[in-house]
CSV table of C-alpha atoms in Angstrom, one decimal:
chain,number,residue,atom,x,y,z
A,1,LEU,CA,-0.2,-1.3,-3.6
A,2,ASP,CA,2.9,0.3,-4.9
A,3,ASP,CA,1.7,-0.7,-8.4
A,4,PRO,CA,-2.1,-0.6,-8.3
A,5,SER,CA,-2.3,-1.8,-11.9
A,6,LEU,CA,-1.5,-5.3,-10.6
A,7,LEU,CA,-4.9,-5.6,-9.1
A,8,HIS,CA,-7.3,-6.9,-11.8
A,9,GLU,CA,-11.0,-7.4,-11.1
A,10,GLU,CA,-11.2,-9.2,-14.5
A,11,SER,CA,-10.2,-12.5,-16.0
A,12,LEU,CA,-7.4,-12.9,-18.6
A,13,LEU,CA,-8.4,-14.1,-22.0
A,14,ASP,CA,-6.0,-14.0,-25.0
A,15,GLY,CA,-3.9,-11.2,-23.5
A,16,GLN,CA,-7.0,-9.1,-22.7
A,17,TRP,CA,-8.6,-8.3,-19.3
A,18,VAL,CA,-12.3,-9.3,-19.7
A,19,GLN,CA,-15.6,-9.8,-17.9
A,20,SER,CA,-17.8,-12.9,-18.1
A,21,GLN,CA,-20.4,-13.2,-20.8
A,22,SER,CA,-23.2,-12.6,-18.3
A,23,GLY,CA,-21.5,-9.7,-16.6
A,24,GLU,CA,-22.0,-11.3,-13.2
A,25,ARG,CA,-19.4,-10.9,-10.5
A,26,PHE,CA,-18.7,-12.3,-7.1
A,27,GLY,CA,-17.3,-10.6,-4.0
A,28,VAL,CA,-14.1,-11.7,-2.4
A,29,GLU,CA,-13.9,-11.5,1.4
A,30,ASP,CA,-11.1,-10.4,3.6
A,31,PRO,CA,-11.1,-13.3,6.1
A,32,GLY,CA,-9.5,-11.1,8.7
A,33,SER,CA,-12.5,-8.8,8.8
A,34,GLY,CA,-15.3,-10.6,6.9
A,35,HIS,CA,-15.7,-7.6,4.6
A,36,ILE,CA,-15.9,-7.9,0.8
A,37,TRP,CA,-13.0,-5.9,-0.6
A,38,ALA,CA,-13.0,-6.6,-4.4
A,39,ALA,CA,-15.0,-8.5,-7.0
A,40,SER,CA,-14.1,-10.9,-9.8
A,41,PRO,CA,-16.0,-12.2,-12.9
A,42,THR,CA,-18.4,-15.1,-12.5
A,43,ASN,CA,-17.5,-17.2,-15.5
A,44,LYS,CA,-19.8,-20.0,-16.4
A,45,VAL,CA,-19.8,-23.1,-18.6
A,46,SER,CA,-20.8,-21.0,-21.6
A,47,ASP,CA,-17.5,-19.0,-21.1
A,48,VAL,CA,-15.2,-22.0,-21.1
A,49,ASP,CA,-14.9,-22.7,-24.9
A,50,LYS,CA,-13.4,-19.3,-25.7
A,51,TYR,CA,-10.7,-19.8,-23.1
A,52,VAL,CA,-9.8,-23.3,-24.4
A,53,GLU,CA,-9.9,-22.2,-28.0
A,54,SER,CA,-7.6,-19.3,-27.3
A,55,SER,CA,-5.1,-21.6,-25.5
A,56,HIS,CA,-5.3,-24.1,-28.3
A,57,ALA,CA,-4.6,-21.4,-31.0
A,58,ALA,CA,-1.7,-20.0,-29.0
A,59,PHE,CA,-0.3,-23.5,-28.6
A,60,GLN,CA,0.1,-23.9,-32.4
A,61,SER,CA,2.9,-21.3,-32.4
A,62,TYR,CA,4.2,-21.4,-28.8
A,63,ARG,CA,5.0,-25.1,-29.1
A,64,HIS,CA,7.7,-24.1,-31.7
A,65,VAL,CA,9.2,-21.3,-29.6
A,66,ASN,CA,12.9,-22.0,-29.0
A,67,PRO,CA,13.5,-23.5,-25.5
A,68,ARG,CA,16.0,-20.8,-24.7
A,69,GLN,CA,13.4,-18.1,-25.5
A,70,ARG,CA,11.0,-19.9,-23.2
A,71,ALA,CA,13.7,-19.8,-20.5
A,72,LYS,CA,14.3,-16.1,-21.0
A,73,ILE,CA,10.6,-15.4,-20.5
A,74,LEU,CA,10.6,-17.4,-17.3
A,75,LEU,CA,13.6,-15.6,-16.0
A,76,LYS,CA,12.1,-12.3,-16.8
A,77,TRP,CA,8.9,-13.4,-15.1
A,78,HIS,CA,11.1,-14.3,-12.1
A,79,GLU,CA,12.6,-10.9,-12.1
A,80,LEU,CA,9.3,-9.1,-12.3
A,81,ILE,CA,7.7,-11.1,-9.5
A,82,THR,CA,10.8,-10.5,-7.3
A,83,ASN,CA,10.4,-6.7,-7.9
A,84,ALA,CA,6.6,-6.9,-7.1
A,85,ARG,CA,6.9,-9.4,-4.2
A,86,GLN,CA,5.6,-6.9,-1.6
A,87,ASP,CA,2.5,-6.0,-3.6
A,88,ILE,CA,1.8,-9.7,-4.4
A,89,ALA,CA,2.2,-10.6,-0.7
A,90,LYS,CA,-0.3,-7.8,0.3
A,91,ILE,CA,-2.9,-9.2,-2.1
A,92,VAL,CA,-2.3,-12.7,-0.6
A,93,VAL,CA,-2.8,-11.3,2.9
A,94,PHE,CA,-6.3,-9.9,2.1
A,95,GLU,CA,-7.3,-13.0,0.1
A,96,THR,CA,-6.1,-15.8,2.5
A,97,GLY,CA,-5.6,-14.0,5.8
A,98,LYS,CA,-2.1,-15.2,6.4
A,99,PRO,CA,0.3,-12.8,8.1
A,100,MET,CA,2.5,-10.6,5.8
A,101,ALA,CA,5.7,-12.4,6.8
A,102,GLU,CA,4.1,-15.7,5.7
A,103,ALA,CA,2.8,-14.2,2.4
A,104,VAL,CA,6.2,-12.8,1.5
A,105,GLY,CA,7.8,-16.1,2.5
A,106,GLU,CA,5.4,-17.9,0.1
A,107,VAL,CA,6.4,-15.6,-2.8
A,108,ASP,CA,10.1,-16.1,-2.1
A,109,TYR,CA,9.6,-19.9,-1.9
A,110,ALA,CA,7.6,-19.9,-5.1
A,111,LEU,CA,10.1,-17.9,-7.0
A,112,GLY,CA,12.5,-20.9,-7.0
A,113,PHE,CA,10.1,-22.8,-9.3
A,114,ALA,CA,10.3,-20.1,-12.0
A,115,TRP,CA,14.1,-20.1,-11.8
A,116,TRP,CA,14.3,-24.0,-11.8
A,117,PHE,CA,12.0,-24.5,-14.8
A,118,ALA,CA,13.8,-21.8,-16.7
A,119,GLY,CA,16.8,-24.1,-16.6
A,120,GLU,CA,14.8,-27.2,-17.3
A,121,ALA,CA,13.4,-25.7,-20.5
A,122,GLU,CA,16.8,-26.3,-22.2
A,123,ARG,CA,17.2,-29.8,-20.7
A,124,ILE,CA,14.3,-31.5,-22.3
A,125,ARG,CA,15.9,-34.5,-24.0
A,126,GLY,CA,14.7,-37.6,-25.7
A,127,SER,CA,16.6,-40.9,-25.9
A,128,ILE,CA,17.9,-43.5,-28.3
A,129,ALA,CA,17.6,-47.3,-27.6
A,130,GLN,CA,18.6,-50.4,-29.5
A,131,PRO,CA,15.7,-52.8,-29.9
A,132,ALA,CA,15.8,-56.6,-30.4
A,133,ILE,CA,16.4,-56.1,-34.1
A,134,SER,CA,20.1,-55.3,-34.4
A,135,ASP,CA,20.0,-52.9,-37.3
A,136,ARG,CA,17.3,-50.7,-35.9
A,137,ARG,CA,17.2,-47.8,-33.4
A,138,THR,CA,14.3,-46.6,-31.3
A,139,PHE,CA,14.0,-42.9,-30.9
A,140,VAL,CA,12.0,-41.2,-28.1
A,141,ILE,CA,11.2,-37.6,-28.8
A,142,LYS,CA,9.5,-35.4,-26.1
A,143,GLN,CA,7.0,-33.0,-27.4
A,144,PRO,CA,4.7,-30.5,-25.5
A,145,ILE,CA,1.3,-32.2,-24.9
A,146,GLY,CA,-0.9,-29.2,-25.6
A,147,VAL,CA,-3.4,-27.2,-23.6
A,148,CYS,CA,-3.1,-27.8,-19.9
A,149,VAL,CA,-5.6,-26.9,-17.1
A,150,ALA,CA,-4.6,-26.0,-13.6
A,151,LEU,CA,-7.2,-26.2,-10.8
A,152,VAL,CA,-5.6,-24.6,-7.8
A,153,PRO,CA,-6.4,-24.1,-4.1
A,154,TRP,CA,-6.5,-21.0,-2.0
A,155,ASN,CA,-4.0,-21.8,0.8
A,156,PHE,CA,-0.8,-21.2,-1.3
A,157,PRO,CA,-2.1,-19.5,-4.5
A,158,VAL,CA,1.2,-18.0,-5.5
A,159,ALA,CA,3.3,-21.1,-5.0
A,160,MET,CA,0.7,-23.3,-6.8
A,161,ILE,CA,0.6,-21.0,-9.8
A,162,ILE,CA,4.3,-20.4,-10.3
A,163,ARG,CA,5.1,-24.1,-9.9
A,164,LYS,CA,2.4,-25.4,-12.3
A,165,VAL,CA,2.6,-22.6,-14.9
A,166,SER,CA,6.4,-22.6,-15.0
A,167,ALA,CA,6.5,-26.3,-15.8
A,168,ALA,CA,4.0,-25.9,-18.6
A,169,LEU,CA,5.7,-22.9,-20.1
A,170,ALA,CA,9.1,-24.6,-20.0
A,171,ALA,CA,7.7,-27.6,-21.8
A,172,GLY,CA,6.1,-25.5,-24.5
A,173,CYS,CA,2.5,-26.0,-23.4
A,174,THR,CA,-0.2,-23.4,-22.9
A,175,MET,CA,-2.2,-23.3,-19.7
A,176,ILE,CA,-5.6,-22.2,-18.4
A,177,VAL,CA,-5.7,-21.5,-14.7
A,178,LYS,CA,-8.9,-21.6,-12.7
A,179,PRO,CA,-8.0,-20.0,-9.4
A,180,SER,CA,-9.9,-20.7,-6.2
A,181,PRO,CA,-12.8,-18.2,-5.7
A,182,GLU,CA,-11.1,-17.0,-2.5
A,183,THR,CA,-7.8,-16.0,-4.2
A,184,PRO,CA,-8.3,-14.8,-7.8
A,185,PHE,CA,-6.4,-11.6,-7.6
A,186,SER,CA,-2.9,-12.9,-6.7
A,187,VAL,CA,-3.2,-15.2,-9.7
A,188,MET,CA,-4.3,-12.3,-12.0
A,189,ALA,CA,-1.3,-10.3,-10.7
A,190,LEU,CA,1.1,-13.1,-11.6
A,191,ALA,CA,-0.6,-13.4,-15.0
A,192,ASP,CA,-0.1,-9.7,-15.6
A,193,LEU,CA,3.6,-10.0,-14.9
A,194,ALA,CA,3.8,-13.0,-17.3
A,195,LEU,CA,2.5,-10.7,-20.0
A,196,ARG,CA,5.0,-8.0,-19.1
A,197,ALA,CA,7.7,-10.7,-19.3
A,198,GLY,CA,6.9,-11.2,-23.0
A,199,LEU,CA,4.6,-14.2,-22.8
A,200,PRO,CA,2.4,-14.3,-26.0
A,201,PRO,CA,-1.3,-13.7,-25.7
A,202,GLY,CA,-3.3,-16.9,-25.0
A,203,VAL,CA,-0.4,-18.9,-23.7
A,204,LEU,CA,-1.6,-18.2,-20.2
A,205,ASN,CA,-5.3,-17.6,-19.7
A,206,VAL,CA,-7.0,-17.2,-16.3
A,207,ILE,CA,-10.7,-17.9,-15.8
A,208,SER,CA,-12.3,-16.9,-12.5
A,209,THR,CA,-15.6,-18.1,-11.1
A,210,ASP,CA,-17.5,-18.3,-7.8
A,211,ASN,CA,-18.0,-21.3,-5.5
A,212,ALA,CA,-21.4,-22.1,-7.0
A,213,ASN,CA,-20.0,-22.4,-10.5
A,214,THR,CA,-16.7,-24.0,-9.7
A,215,PRO,CA,-17.8,-27.6,-10.1
A,216,SER,CA,-19.5,-27.1,-13.5
A,217,VAL,CA,-16.7,-24.9,-14.9
A,218,SER,CA,-14.0,-27.3,-13.7
A,219,GLU,CA,-15.9,-30.3,-15.1
A,220,THR,CA,-16.2,-28.6,-18.5
A,221,LEU,CA,-12.5,-27.8,-18.6
A,222,CYS,CA,-11.6,-31.4,-17.6
A,223,LYS,CA,-13.8,-32.9,-20.3
A,224,HIS,CA,-13.0,-30.5,-23.1
A,225,PRO,CA,-11.6,-32.4,-26.1
A,226,LEU,CA,-8.9,-29.7,-26.7
A,227,VAL,CA,-7.5,-30.1,-23.1
A,228,HIS,CA,-4.9,-32.8,-22.9
A,229,LYS,CA,-3.5,-32.4,-19.3
A,230,VAL,CA,-5.0,-31.5,-16.0
A,231,THR,CA,-3.2,-30.6,-12.7
A,232,PHE,CA,-5.1,-30.3,-9.5
A,233,THR,CA,-4.2,-29.5,-5.9
A,234,GLY,CA,-6.9,-29.8,-3.3
A,235,SER,CA,-8.9,-32.3,-1.3
A,236,THR,CA,-8.9,-36.0,-1.8
A,237,SER,CA,-12.7,-36.1,-2.3
A,238,VAL,CA,-12.6,-33.5,-5.1
A,239,GLY,CA,-9.5,-35.2,-6.6
A,240,SER,CA,-11.5,-38.4,-7.1
A,241,ILE,CA,-14.1,-36.4,-9.0
A,242,ILE,CA,-11.5,-34.8,-11.2
A,243,ALA,CA,-10.0,-38.2,-12.0
A,244,ARG,CA,-13.4,-39.4,-13.1
A,245,HIS,CA,-13.9,-36.3,-15.3
A,246,CYS,CA,-10.6,-36.9,-17.0
A,247,SER,CA,-10.9,-40.7,-17.4
A,248,GLY,CA,-13.3,-40.6,-20.3
A,249,GLY,CA,-10.7,-38.8,-22.5
A,250,LEU,CA,-7.8,-40.7,-21.0
A,251,LYS,CA,-6.2,-37.3,-20.1
A,252,LYS,CA,-3.0,-37.1,-18.2
A,253,VAL,CA,-3.7,-36.0,-14.7
A,254,THR,CA,-1.4,-34.9,-11.9
A,255,MET,CA,-2.9,-34.4,-8.4
A,256,GLU,CA,-1.6,-33.3,-5.0
A,257,LEU,CA,-4.3,-34.2,-2.5
A,258,GLY,CA,-5.0,-34.0,1.2
A,259,GLY,CA,-3.0,-35.6,4.0
A,260,ASN,CA,-3.4,-36.5,7.6
A,261,CYS,CA,0.2,-36.3,8.7
A,262,PRO,CA,1.5,-38.0,11.9
A,263,PHE,CA,4.3,-36.5,14.0
A,264,ILE,CA,6.0,-39.0,16.3
A,265,ILE,CA,8.1,-38.1,19.4
A,266,PHE,CA,10.0,-40.8,21.3
A,267,ASP,CA,11.2,-40.4,24.9
A,268,ASP,CA,14.8,-40.0,23.8
A,269,GLY,CA,14.0,-37.3,21.2
A,270,ASP,CA,15.0,-33.7,21.3
A,271,LEU,CA,11.9,-32.1,22.7
A,272,GLU,CA,13.0,-28.5,22.0
A,273,GLN,CA,13.6,-29.4,18.4
A,274,ALA,CA,10.2,-31.1,18.2
A,275,VAL,CA,8.5,-28.1,19.6
A,276,ALA,CA,10.3,-25.7,17.2
A,277,ALA,CA,9.4,-27.9,14.3
A,278,LEU,CA,5.7,-28.2,15.3
A,279,MET,CA,5.4,-24.5,15.7
A,280,ILE,CA,5.8,-24.3,11.9
A,281,LEU,CA,4.4,-27.7,10.9
A,282,LYS,CA,1.1,-27.0,12.8
A,283,TRP,CA,0.5,-23.3,13.2
A,284,ARG,CA,1.8,-21.8,10.0
A,285,THR,CA,-1.1,-20.7,7.6
A,286,ALA,CA,-3.4,-21.3,10.6
A,287,GLY,CA,-2.9,-25.1,10.0
A,288,GLN,CA,-4.3,-24.9,6.5
A,289,ALA,CA,-1.7,-27.0,4.6
A,290,CYS,CA,-1.8,-30.6,3.4
A,291,THR,CA,1.7,-31.2,4.8
A,292,HIS,CA,0.9,-30.0,8.3
A,293,ALA,CA,1.0,-32.4,11.3
A,294,ASN,CA,-2.5,-33.2,12.6
A,295,ARG,CA,-1.8,-36.2,15.0
A,296,VAL,CA,1.1,-35.8,17.4
A,297,TYR,CA,2.1,-39.2,19.0
A,298,VAL,CA,4.2,-38.7,22.1
A,299,GLN,CA,5.8,-41.6,24.1
A,300,SER,CA,4.4,-41.7,27.6
A,301,ALA,CA,7.6,-40.9,29.5
A,302,VAL,CA,7.8,-37.4,28.0
A,303,TYR,CA,4.1,-36.9,27.2
A,304,ASP,CA,3.3,-34.4,30.0
A,305,LYS,CA,6.6,-32.5,29.7
A,306,PHE,CA,6.2,-32.1,25.9
A,307,ALA,CA,2.5,-31.0,26.3
A,308,GLN,CA,3.6,-28.3,28.7
A,309,MET,CA,6.5,-27.2,26.4
A,310,MET,CA,4.1,-27.0,23.5
A,311,LEU,CA,1.6,-25.0,25.5
A,312,GLU,CA,4.2,-22.5,26.5
A,313,ALA,CA,5.4,-22.0,23.0
A,314,THR,CA,1.8,-21.8,21.6
A,315,SER,CA,0.9,-19.1,24.2
A,316,LYS,CA,3.3,-16.7,22.4
A,317,ILE,CA,1.2,-16.8,19.2
A,318,ARG,CA,-0.6,-13.5,18.5
A,319,LEU,CA,-3.8,-13.8,16.5
A,320,GLY,CA,-4.6,-10.9,14.3
A,321,HIS,CA,-5.2,-9.5,10.9
A,322,GLY,CA,-2.4,-10.5,8.5
A,323,ALA,CA,-1.7,-6.8,7.7
A,324,GLU,CA,-0.8,-6.0,11.3
A,325,SER,CA,2.9,-6.4,12.0
A,326,CYS,CA,2.4,-7.9,15.5
A,327,SER,CA,0.2,-10.8,14.1
A,328,THR,CA,1.9,-14.2,14.0
A,329,MET,CA,-1.3,-16.2,13.1
A,330,GLY,CA,-4.1,-15.0,10.9
A,331,PRO,CA,-7.6,-16.3,10.4
A,332,LEU,CA,-8.9,-19.3,8.6
A,333,THR,CA,-9.6,-18.4,5.0
A,334,THR,CA,-13.2,-19.5,4.9
A,335,ALA,CA,-16.3,-19.8,7.1
A,336,ARG,CA,-16.4,-23.5,6.0
A,337,GLY,CA,-12.9,-23.9,7.6
A,338,VAL,CA,-14.2,-22.6,10.9
A,339,ASP,CA,-17.1,-24.9,10.9
A,340,LYS,CA,-14.9,-27.9,10.3
A,341,VAL,CA,-12.5,-27.0,13.1
A,342,LYS,CA,-15.4,-26.6,15.5
A,343,LYS,CA,-16.7,-30.0,14.4
A,344,HIS,CA,-13.3,-31.6,15.1
A,345,VAL,CA,-13.0,-30.0,18.6
A,346,GLN,CA,-16.6,-31.0,19.6
A,347,ASP,CA,-16.0,-34.5,18.4
A,348,ALA,CA,-12.7,-34.9,20.4
A,349,VAL,CA,-14.2,-33.4,23.6
A,350,SER,CA,-17.3,-35.6,23.3
A,351,LYS,CA,-15.0,-38.7,23.2
A,352,GLY,CA,-12.8,-37.8,26.2
A,353,GLY,CA,-10.4,-35.3,24.7
A,354,LYS,CA,-9.2,-32.5,27.0
A,355,ILE,CA,-8.7,-28.9,25.7
A,356,LEU,CA,-5.4,-27.6,27.0
A,357,CYS,CA,-5.6,-24.3,25.2
A,358,GLY,CA,-7.9,-22.6,22.7
A,359,GLY,CA,-10.9,-24.5,21.5
A,360,LYS,CA,-13.0,-21.5,20.4
A,361,GLN,CA,-13.2,-18.4,18.3
A,362,PRO,CA,-11.8,-15.2,20.0
A,363,GLU,CA,-14.5,-12.7,21.1
A,364,ASN,CA,-12.4,-9.6,20.3
A,365,LEU,CA,-11.7,-10.3,16.6
A,366,ASN,CA,-14.0,-10.2,13.6
A,367,GLY,CA,-13.4,-12.5,10.7
A,368,TYR,CA,-12.7,-16.3,10.6
A,369,PHE,CA,-10.4,-16.5,13.5
A,370,PHE,CA,-10.0,-19.6,15.7
A,371,GLU,CA,-7.6,-19.9,18.6
A,372,PRO,CA,-4.7,-22.2,18.3
A,373,THR,CA,-6.0,-25.3,20.1
A,374,ILE,CA,-4.2,-28.2,21.7
A,375,ILE,CA,-6.2,-31.3,22.8
A,376,SER,CA,-4.8,-34.1,24.9
A,377,ASP,CA,-6.0,-37.7,25.5
A,378,MET,CA,-6.8,-38.2,21.8
A,379,THR,CA,-7.9,-41.7,20.7
A,380,SER,CA,-8.1,-43.6,17.4
A,381,ASP,CA,-11.9,-43.3,17.2
A,382,MET,CA,-11.9,-39.5,17.0
A,383,LEU,CA,-12.6,-37.6,13.8
A,384,THR,CA,-9.1,-36.0,13.8
A,385,THR,CA,-7.6,-39.5,13.5
A,386,GLN,CA,-9.7,-40.3,10.5
A,387,GLU,CA,-9.5,-37.1,8.4
A,388,GLU,CA,-7.5,-34.0,7.7
A,389,ILE,CA,-8.3,-31.0,10.0
A,390,PHE,CA,-7.0,-28.1,7.9
A,391,GLY,CA,-7.1,-25.8,10.8
A,392,PRO,CA,-5.3,-24.8,14.0
A,393,VAL,CA,-6.0,-27.9,16.1
A,394,LEU,CA,-3.2,-30.1,17.4
A,395,GLY,CA,-4.1,-33.5,18.9
A,396,LEU,CA,-1.8,-35.2,21.4
A,397,TYR,CA,-1.8,-39.1,21.4
A,398,LYS,CA,0.0,-41.0,24.1
A,399,PHE,CA,1.8,-44.3,23.2
A,400,GLU,CA,4.0,-46.7,25.2
A,401,THR,CA,6.1,-48.6,22.7
A,402,GLU,CA,7.4,-48.2,19.1
A,403,GLU,CA,5.6,-51.4,18.1
A,404,GLU,CA,2.3,-49.8,19.3
């Protein structure tokens, strides 16, 4: 890193970099090699109270900070992140495995949120309405809700943090972030830059933990009486658990969950444009995005032609470690992801699907790599039709009519 001080193997509590009460730590793997390259604190349920209490105490003063001052902090944060974009992207590469170009692209995309919410900080307005009684007026005044919790995924750690944190800070709220165990360091780097931008201690706290303790720490955060808002991005199954945790306290909850996106190509469509779109909407981040296309429906008249065009374009992808300049697709981020992709491929083949390319892990690469895979003759009873893949597998479904 050009600025090694951005890499924190600690959690952030009340403006200080700290370890967990137990002193336990967990290793973070480089998915491109399978090697552990850094470690982060294993916070547990017993650690949660001090993070929430710090955020609650900071809220008592931050809620009264002038909106313009909040905007200035966000704009300064934007500036510092821009200056550190290469270092942040390098951290993301070794956390997620995505190629450097994609990691830099994520940072640049995410920066727009900081800029946007800096402007929104000064546009928080209430309203006045006339009720049924003629000599009365009804006033609506918007106030910051309090301590917010962000439970974030590993596939876009920078984008998720900047989007959620910027909104909270603009509104005058404080926030506790629990990053994914796979990607704590990019989050810590962003939090460091927020402190440098002038954010008061405790307004942004970051609590790390491992996969084993993630369910209990997340549950404790969601159920804490001083937490008034929870935002979660992740799988639909975990989202339902989060909703149940928050329901007892009637907390406000915002969730962005999984998807199983279809992509439809008619026989009069522009096939070159469709291929170009799918090269991004399927293979970017090795297929690990909730907005990626999983099921590609192609009208029968152009089915074979499109399949061949997609094969030719996909053959140009170069698998490799994200830090290597020639790599255009990195590994999956976790071993769990590889297992799920294998399950989908095996299920499709067992039910009549034909592998046109890929279908296996490359023998010449360590880490969690899986070849970009295209499977034809997909049917509605296959696993890929029913659930999100979250990996580099593209299923081709043939159809005859629009009504079908």
